Structures are given as structure tokens and as C-alpha cells.
Short mmCIF file of C-alpha atoms and ligand atoms in Angstrom, two decimals:
data_model
loop_
_atom_site.label_atom_id
_atom_site.label_comp_id
_atom_site.label_asym_id
_atom_site.label_seq_id
_atom_site.Cartn_x
_atom_site.Cartn_y
_atom_site.Cartn_z
CA MET A 1466 15.65 11.21 -19.76
CA GLU A 1467 13.41 9.82 -22.54
CA ILE A 1468 10.39 9.72 -20.50
CA SER A 1469 7.17 11.41 -21.95
CA LYS A 1470 5.63 14.41 -20.10
CA SER A 1471 2.00 12.69 -20.55
CA PHE A 1472 3.51 9.55 -18.87
CA ILE A 1473 5.03 11.96 -16.06
CA ASP A 1474 1.37 13.77 -15.99
CA ILE A 1475 -0.46 10.23 -15.70
CA THR A 1476 1.96 9.20 -12.97
CA GLU A 1477 1.53 11.97 -11.21
CA LYS A 1478 -2.54 11.78 -11.52
CA ILE A 1479 -2.51 8.28 -9.98
CA GLY A 1480 0.37 9.62 -6.97
CA LYS A 1481 -2.34 12.30 -6.03
CA ASP A 1482 -5.22 10.40 -5.99
CA ILE A 1483 -5.33 9.04 -2.21
CA ASN A 1484 -8.15 5.85 -3.07
CA LEU A 1485 -5.01 4.48 -5.53
CA VAL A 1486 -1.72 5.32 -3.12
CA GLN A 1487 -0.64 6.18 -0.23
CA GLY A 1488 2.68 7.50 0.45
CA PRO A 1489 5.09 6.00 -1.14
CA GLY A 1490 3.11 2.90 -2.08
CA GLY A 1491 2.69 1.82 -6.06
CA ASN A 1492 4.55 2.25 -8.57
CA ILE A 1493 4.60 2.50 -12.50
CA SER A 1494 6.69 1.59 -15.51
CA PHE A 1495 7.17 1.39 -19.23
CA LYS A 1496 9.72 -0.87 -21.21
CA SER A 1497 11.35 0.48 -24.25
CA ASN A 1498 14.34 -0.84 -26.66
CA GLY A 1499 15.19 -3.80 -23.93
CA PHE A 1500 15.22 -1.18 -21.09
CA MET A 1501 12.57 -0.50 -18.35
CA TYR A 1502 11.78 2.49 -16.64
CA ILE A 1503 10.48 2.08 -13.40
CA LYS A 1504 9.81 4.30 -10.01
CA ALA A 1505 12.35 4.91 -7.57
CA SER A 1506 12.07 2.81 -3.97
CA GLY A 1507 10.96 5.10 -1.27
CA GLU A 1508 10.02 7.66 -4.28
CA LYS A 1509 6.55 9.07 -4.64
CA MET A 1510 4.90 8.69 -7.81
CA SER A 1511 2.68 11.98 -6.69
CA ASP A 1512 6.95 14.34 -7.18
CA ALA A 1513 6.66 12.76 -10.50
CA LYS A 1514 6.67 16.44 -11.85
CA ASN A 1515 9.24 18.09 -8.77
CA LYS A 1516 12.03 15.74 -9.59
CA ASN A 1517 13.35 12.60 -11.64
CA ILE A 1518 11.56 9.58 -9.92
CA PHE A 1519 12.74 7.06 -12.40
CA VAL A 1520 15.61 4.50 -12.71
CA LYS A 1521 16.68 2.98 -15.97
CA THR A 1522 16.60 -0.67 -15.66
CA ASP A 1523 18.07 -2.97 -18.43
CA HIS A 1524 14.94 -4.96 -18.78
CA LYS A 1525 16.34 -7.95 -20.70
CA LYS A 1526 19.32 -8.86 -18.42
CA ILE A 1527 16.58 -8.74 -15.39
CA LEU A 1528 14.16 -11.28 -17.33
CA SER A 1529 17.60 -13.27 -17.90
CA SER A 1530 18.66 -13.40 -14.19
CA LEU A 1531 15.18 -14.55 -13.44
CA LYS A 1532 15.07 -17.25 -16.00
CA ASN A 1533 18.26 -18.06 -14.11
CA ASN A 1534 16.72 -18.59 -10.89
CA ASP A 1535 19.33 -15.80 -9.89
CA PRO A 1536 19.01 -14.73 -6.15
CA ASP A 1537 19.69 -11.14 -6.69
CA PRO A 1538 17.95 -10.20 -10.23
CA ILE A 1539 18.17 -6.94 -10.25
CA LYS A 1540 21.72 -6.98 -8.96
CA ASN A 1541 23.74 -4.32 -11.52
CA CYS A 1542 20.63 -4.02 -13.96
CA TRP A 1543 20.23 -0.14 -12.90
CA ASP A 1544 22.39 2.73 -14.25
CA LYS A 1545 25.08 3.18 -11.66
CA ASN A 1546 24.91 6.74 -12.02
CA SER A 1547 21.45 6.54 -10.44
CA LEU A 1548 21.53 7.57 -6.67
CA MET A 1549 18.17 6.05 -6.63
CA ARG A 1550 17.64 2.16 -6.78
CA PRO A 1551 14.64 0.82 -8.31
CA SER A 1552 11.14 0.00 -6.52
CA ILE A 1553 11.45 -3.77 -4.82
CA GLU A 1554 8.51 -4.48 -6.96
CA THR A 1555 11.00 -4.53 -10.31
CA THR A 1556 11.12 -8.15 -10.77
CA MET A 1557 6.96 -7.80 -11.16
CA HIS A 1558 6.73 -5.15 -13.21
CA ALA A 1559 9.33 -6.58 -16.00
CA LEU A 1560 7.48 -10.15 -15.92
CA MET A 1561 4.85 -8.82 -16.97
CA PRO A 1562 4.03 -8.90 -20.86
CA HIS A 1563 2.76 -5.69 -21.14
CA LYS A 1564 5.08 -1.95 -22.07
CA TYR A 1565 3.10 -0.46 -19.49
CA VAL A 1566 2.44 -2.02 -15.93
CA LEU A 1567 0.83 -0.34 -13.15
CA HIS A 1568 1.14 -1.32 -9.10
CA VAL A 1569 -0.55 0.12 -6.44
CA HIS A 1570 -2.39 -0.27 -3.31
CA CYS A 1571 -5.57 0.74 -3.94
CA VAL A 1572 -8.25 0.86 -0.83
CA ASN A 1573 -10.78 -0.22 -2.57
CA THR A 1574 -9.14 -3.62 -3.76
CA LEU A 1575 -7.47 -4.06 -0.80
CA SER A 1576 -10.85 -3.89 0.91
CA TRP A 1577 -11.68 -6.97 -1.15
CA VAL A 1578 -8.13 -9.04 -1.48
CA THR A 1579 -7.75 -8.82 2.80
CA GLN A 1580 -11.32 -10.73 2.72
CA LYS A 1581 -11.23 -14.50 2.75
CA ASN A 1582 -12.79 -16.02 -0.32
CA TYR A 1583 -12.59 -12.55 -2.00
CA GLN A 1584 -12.43 -13.68 -5.63
CA LYS A 1585 -16.13 -15.75 -6.01
CA LYS A 1586 -17.41 -12.11 -4.69
CA ILE A 1587 -15.39 -10.33 -7.01
CA LYS A 1588 -16.13 -12.06 -10.23
CA ASN A 1589 -19.16 -10.44 -10.67
CA PHE A 1590 -17.48 -7.06 -10.87
CA LEU A 1591 -15.15 -7.78 -13.21
CA HIS A 1592 -16.69 -9.27 -16.82
CA GLY A 1593 -14.88 -8.16 -19.44
CA ILE A 1594 -11.25 -8.89 -17.63
CA ASN A 1595 -8.39 -10.85 -17.88
CA TRP A 1596 -7.87 -11.24 -14.35
CA LYS A 1597 -6.02 -13.84 -11.52
CA SER A 1598 -5.42 -13.58 -8.28
CA VAL A 1599 -2.44 -15.06 -5.70
CA PRO A 1600 -2.33 -15.27 -2.41
CA TYR A 1601 -0.31 -12.93 0.25
CA ILE A 1602 3.39 -13.80 -0.28
CA LYS A 1603 6.37 -11.40 0.50
CA PRO A 1604 6.35 -8.36 -2.13
CA GLY A 1605 9.78 -9.14 -4.52
CA ILE A 1606 11.18 -12.44 -5.68
CA ASN A 1607 8.68 -14.59 -3.92
CA LEU A 1608 5.66 -12.61 -5.40
CA SER A 1609 7.62 -12.54 -8.45
CA ASN A 1610 7.47 -15.79 -9.08
CA GLU A 1611 3.94 -16.55 -8.47
CA ILE A 1612 3.07 -13.91 -10.82
CA ASN A 1613 5.98 -16.09 -13.30
CA LYS A 1614 3.39 -18.82 -12.99
CA ILE A 1615 0.06 -17.01 -13.90
CA ILE A 1616 1.77 -15.29 -17.38
CA ARG A 1617 3.40 -18.95 -18.43
CA GLU A 1618 -0.20 -20.37 -18.09
CA SER A 1619 -2.33 -17.64 -19.24
CA ILE A 1620 -3.34 -14.24 -20.48
CA VAL A 1621 -3.97 -11.99 -17.68
CA ASP A 1622 -4.09 -8.31 -17.72
CA VAL A 1623 -4.80 -8.05 -13.79
CA ILE A 1624 -3.38 -9.55 -11.00
CA PHE A 1625 -5.32 -9.26 -7.01
CA LEU A 1626 -2.38 -9.80 -5.43
CA GLY A 1627 -3.62 -10.98 -1.53
CA ASN A 1628 -3.03 -8.63 1.80
CA HIS A 1629 -1.02 -6.44 -0.62
CA GLY A 1630 -3.48 -4.41 -3.96
CA ILE A 1631 -3.42 -5.05 -8.15
CA VAL A 1632 -0.76 -4.95 -10.78
CA ALA A 1633 -2.07 -4.85 -13.58
CA GLY A 1634 -0.79 -4.06 -17.57
CA ALA A 1635 -1.46 -2.35 -21.08
CA GLU A 1636 -0.08 -1.01 -24.12
CA SER A 1637 -0.52 2.49 -23.01
CA ALA A 1638 0.07 4.28 -19.91
CA GLU A 1639 -3.77 5.81 -20.57
CA SER A 1640 -5.06 2.78 -20.87
CA VAL A 1641 -3.90 0.75 -17.55
CA PHE A 1642 -4.65 3.72 -15.41
CA GLU A 1643 -8.02 3.42 -17.00
CA ILE A 1644 -8.15 -0.64 -16.49
CA VAL A 1645 -7.36 0.31 -12.15
CA LYS A 1646 -9.58 2.96 -11.90
CA LYS A 1647 -12.49 1.19 -13.59
CA ILE A 1648 -11.96 -1.66 -11.13
CA SER A 1649 -11.56 0.27 -7.84
CA GLU A 1650 -14.50 2.18 -8.85
CA LYS A 1651 -16.56 -0.98 -9.56
CA LEU A 1652 -15.18 -2.04 -6.19
CA TYR A 1653 -16.33 0.05 -4.24
CA ILE A 1654 -19.50 -0.41 -2.31
CA SER A 1655 -19.98 1.23 0.56
CA GLU A 1656 -18.10 3.63 3.73
CA LEU A 1657 -18.99 4.08 7.41
CA GLU A 1658 -21.21 6.97 7.84
CA LYS A 1659 -19.53 10.01 8.58
CA MET A 1660 -19.49 11.30 11.68
CA GLU A 1661 -19.45 14.33 13.53
CA ILE A 1662 -15.67 15.18 14.77
CA ASP A 1663 -15.93 16.79 18.63
CA LEU A 1664 -12.77 18.19 19.07
CA LYS A 1665 -13.44 19.36 22.51
CA LYS A 1666 -13.83 15.68 23.69
CA PHE A 1667 -9.73 15.37 22.67
CA ASN A 1668 -8.63 18.12 24.86
CA LYS A 1669 -8.27 16.13 27.90
CA TYR A 1670 -6.05 13.35 25.89
CA LEU A 1671 -4.22 15.82 24.68
CA LEU A 1672 -2.80 16.51 27.82
CA CYS A 1673 -0.57 13.67 26.75
CA ARG A 1674 2.29 15.16 25.20
CA GLU A 1675 2.91 12.21 23.74
CA TYR A 1676 -0.04 12.77 21.34
CA LYS A 1677 -1.46 14.81 18.58
CA LEU A 1678 -4.60 14.93 16.55
CA PRO A 1679 -3.84 13.11 13.40
CA LYS A 1680 -3.53 15.56 9.88
CA ASN A 1681 -7.04 13.63 7.95
CA GLU A 1682 -10.03 13.99 10.09
CA TYR A 1683 -11.33 11.37 7.73
CA VAL A 1684 -9.31 8.17 10.27
CA HIS A 1685 -11.66 9.00 13.46
CA GLN A 1686 -14.70 7.43 11.52
CA ILE A 1687 -13.57 3.62 12.65
CA ALA A 1688 -13.29 4.78 16.32
CA PHE A 1689 -17.36 5.07 16.43
CA SER A 1690 -17.63 1.66 15.13
CA LYS A 1691 -16.76 -1.56 17.67
CA ILE A 1692 -15.99 -3.81 15.47
CA HIS A 1693 -14.34 -1.41 12.51
CA SER A 1694 -11.91 -0.54 15.76
CA LEU A 1695 -11.50 -4.22 16.62
CA ILE A 1696 -10.49 -4.79 12.97
CA ALA A 1697 -7.86 -2.11 12.99
CA THR A 1698 -6.62 -3.16 16.32
CA LYS A 1699 -6.17 -6.85 15.94
CA GLY A 1700 -3.18 -7.05 12.88
CA ASP A 1701 -1.62 -5.95 9.95
CA LEU A 1702 -3.82 -6.54 6.67
CA PHE A 1703 -1.14 -5.52 4.38
CA PRO A 1704 2.72 -4.42 4.49
CA ASP A 1705 2.72 -0.86 4.62
CA GLN A 1706 0.83 -1.03 7.97
CA THR A 1707 3.56 -3.30 9.11
CA VAL A 1708 6.17 -0.68 8.13
CA PHE A 1709 4.78 2.59 8.37
CA LEU A 1710 2.40 1.72 11.32
CA GLU A 1711 4.96 -0.49 13.07
CA ASN A 1712 3.66 -0.14 16.30
CA GLY A 1713 0.08 -0.84 16.09
CA LEU A 1714 -3.24 0.70 17.00
CA ILE A 1715 -5.06 0.02 20.68
CA ILE A 1716 -8.09 1.14 21.85
CA ILE A 1717 -8.15 3.37 24.96
CA ASN A 1718 -10.50 4.28 26.92
CA SER A 1719 -9.15 7.08 29.40
CA LEU A 1720 -6.30 9.76 30.01
CA GLU A 1721 -4.81 7.15 32.72
CA GLU A 1722 -4.68 4.83 30.41
CA LEU A 1723 -3.07 6.60 28.13
CA THR A 1724 -0.67 8.29 30.28
CA MET A 1725 0.27 5.08 31.21
CA LEU A 1726 1.14 3.48 27.72
CA SER A 1727 2.68 6.39 26.72
CA LYS A 1728 5.29 5.68 29.90
CA SER A 1729 5.18 1.90 29.16
CA ARG A 1730 6.23 1.98 25.94
CA THR A 1731 7.97 5.26 24.84
CA ASN A 1732 9.67 4.77 21.97
CA LYS A 1733 7.63 2.11 20.59
CA LEU A 1734 3.90 4.60 20.65
CA PRO A 1735 1.03 2.57 19.08
CA VAL A 1736 -1.49 4.81 17.73
CA VAL A 1737 -4.26 5.08 19.60
CA LEU A 1738 -8.21 4.74 19.25
CA ILE A 1739 -10.68 6.29 21.47
CA PRO A 1740 -14.79 4.99 21.02
CA ASN A 1741 -16.95 7.80 19.88
CA VAL A 1742 -13.78 9.90 20.21
CA GLY A 1743 -11.29 9.25 17.80
CA ILE A 1744 -7.79 9.00 16.95
CA LEU A 1745 -4.42 10.24 18.19
CA VAL A 1746 -1.45 9.22 16.26
CA PRO A 1747 2.20 10.03 17.99
CA ARG A 1748 3.52 13.32 18.26
CA ILE A 1749 7.00 12.04 16.19
CA PHE A 1750 3.84 11.21 12.98
CA LYS A 1751 5.46 11.60 9.89
CA ASP A 1752 3.95 12.22 6.11
CA VAL A 1753 4.36 8.57 5.91
CA ASN A 1754 2.55 7.08 8.86
CA GLU A 1755 0.00 9.87 8.56
CA ASP A 1756 -1.30 8.85 4.63
CA THR A 1757 -0.53 4.69 5.91
CA LEU A 1758 -3.36 5.33 8.01
CA VAL A 1759 -5.67 7.19 6.01
CA GLY A 1760 -4.92 4.12 3.60
CA LEU A 1761 -5.71 1.84 6.62
CA SER A 1762 -8.74 3.72 8.07
CA MET A 1763 -10.36 4.01 4.36
CA ILE A 1764 -10.04 0.10 3.90
CA ILE A 1765 -11.40 -0.51 7.21
CA SER A 1766 -14.08 1.97 7.12
CA ARG A 1767 -15.71 -0.21 3.42
CA LEU A 1768 -15.67 -3.73 5.20
CA PRO A 1769 -18.83 -5.15 6.12
CA LYS A 1770 -19.34 -5.76 9.79
CA ASP A 1771 -19.46 -9.39 9.49
CA VAL A 1772 -16.32 -9.62 7.31
CA LEU A 1773 -13.91 -12.64 7.50
CA LEU A 1774 -10.61 -11.35 7.26
CA ASN A 1775 -7.00 -12.51 6.40
CA TYR A 1776 -4.54 -10.86 8.45
CA LEU A 1777 -0.57 -11.42 8.15
CA THR A 1778 0.97 -13.87 10.34
CA LYS A 1779 3.67 -13.54 12.98
CA GLU A 1780 6.20 -14.65 10.53
CA GLU A 1781 4.71 -12.62 7.28
CA ARG A 1782 5.41 -9.44 9.22
CA ASN A 1783 8.75 -10.69 10.45
CA GLU A 1784 9.92 -11.01 7.16
CA LEU A 1785 8.78 -7.52 6.42
CA ILE A 1786 10.35 -5.82 9.47
CA ASN A 1787 13.87 -7.41 9.00
CA TRP A 1788 14.21 -6.64 5.47
CA ASP A 1789 17.18 -4.43 3.86
CA LEU A 1790 14.82 -3.23 1.06
CA GLU A 1791 11.94 -2.11 3.24
CA ILE A 1792 14.26 -0.57 6.00
CA HIS A 1793 15.96 1.59 2.85
CA ARG A 1794 12.25 2.57 2.16
CA LYS A 1795 11.92 3.69 5.56
CA THR A 1796 15.00 5.45 5.75
CA LEU A 1797 14.11 7.33 2.88
CA ASN A 1798 10.41 8.30 4.34
CA ASN A 1799 12.23 9.78 7.72
ZN1 ZN B 2352 2.97 -3.06 -3.52
#
């Protein structure tokens, strides 16, 4: 496959930056001679050097299917010898007029795009950038239709996706990475103060064998702020939370409560927040669940106390849970 080493290097670098990418989230593409190479669904950008994670798609065909309002515009548009399928967000990449397109669930960006009326607040950080925004809509063809409207009306290099992330385009892989990285840095304001974790305090809760300590200590921070704990347990802020933290987060105050919970919700155990102690995760938690939890805690840690948030609605959550393409992504990460 005609993919340059520098493109692979940049993909891996982005994939390893936890501020930008958590687990299999995010995707990158480039267009060449009527084709578009895009990250496969469910694969991780951080694996770019270890194995092939890209699928070659017929860019011209995707664009004409989109023009004809084909309900499945990527159908028969990729190399059938590939065992992988192109990213759920292929049509969004295809529509962006740039040669290189990068889409990430950047935590600094998400700490803004989950807020009500965030556009007014971020304006001052974005001088010199051609940007627009779209409200939350199911990723895939629905989101692409919204992106299409924006692209037809104006010159735009960056689009903020409500409760989802950011997509940017440029004429080189280096510059698209630079744009996203710079925006991410500008949108970082502050985060919760780092609290010292006392691991001994977990001992009694760990008597409940259904739970274990999370891999990354960072996630404990939100359990030390009442407001941020409530934010975490109130609902879903972005699609990967719905898909990979599907049993939610809950506050518990005693071992009794935890034992009761583990009995009543056997196969659907939520993440638990223990106020001023930290967080425990279900024993069956996989890497993808851990990575999504790190992302969520990074986003929540960056929110101001008086924040007004948009959560995904029940309907929006259901359309993700029952979506065959998300089920595919989930299966690959189990
Ligand atoms: Zn996305």
C-alpha cells in the first residue's frame, strides 16, 4: 500500500497522545489519485507502526454516492481483500476538501464542546483559524450531511463537533497535526488539583471481588470533588462514553452499598466513585474501557464548577447502543 513512513509516524504519534486519542477513538486519512486511505474501524492509531490499520477506499465513488443520497455511501467502496472496514467517520473525511484530514476526541476540546454556548467562549482562542461548529448529531452519515452543508457555504479548515470532538484538514499530515495540537493547547485552561491517593483506603472496598483498581491513577481525581462526581454520574457526555462505559458511573458511600450493587447488577456493573477515596472499576474492565474512563476523567477535570453542560439524550444514547457499526467496533476491542 502506498502509505509514506512519515504519515505512519505521525499517525502513531497522535495515537499515543492521550490528550488527543483514547483507545480506538479518532481517525486520520489522506486522499491520493481518486482514492482515500483511512484508518479502519476499531483499530488504534497508536498501532500504526505495528500493523496495517488503513483501508484504501474509492474516494470518487464515495463522493458520488453521497451526492446521490445513497443511504450507505461507503458500500462497495473499499478493497474487499481487506479484512478491515473503513472508519465509521469515512464520509466526513471524504467530504472535507483537504488532502489530509484528522478527527480526534481531544479532551481539551471536549471540555468545551460539551458546554452550552461554548462557541462564544472559545472564539478568542481561535484567531486566524477558519472554523465552524455543528451541534451533536449521530456520527456517520447524519454528521456528514451537516458537515456537507458547512463546506458548501464557506471555507473551513476546522469543525468543532458538539459533544464529540474536532475535525481538521490541511495539505500535509504535519500541518493538520499542528493545527489540532495548537487548538488543543489553546483550549486547555486548568484541571482539578492533583490529590494524593491513599491506596489503603481502598482495601475494605476491594473485599468486593467484582471490583478492582483502575490502571491509571489520574481517574481518581474526580472523586475528590462533589460537583465533578455529580457531573460524571449524571449522564453521557460523548459517544465513546456510551459505547465503552455503557454501565455508567455511580457514587457509593460504603462497602455495604457496593456489595448490594454487585449483587443487583451482576452483569451490568457500573464504575463506582467513592467520595474522597477514589474510583473502582469492574473486574472485567478491558483496556478500551480503561482508556475511555481516562478520557472522561480528563474532560471532567477540566470543567469549571459552574459549568452548564449538554448531555446526550436517551434517544441519542439508544441510537449508538443499537448501531451495528458501533457493535462491530466494540467486538474488535473485546
Ligand atoms: Zn469521532
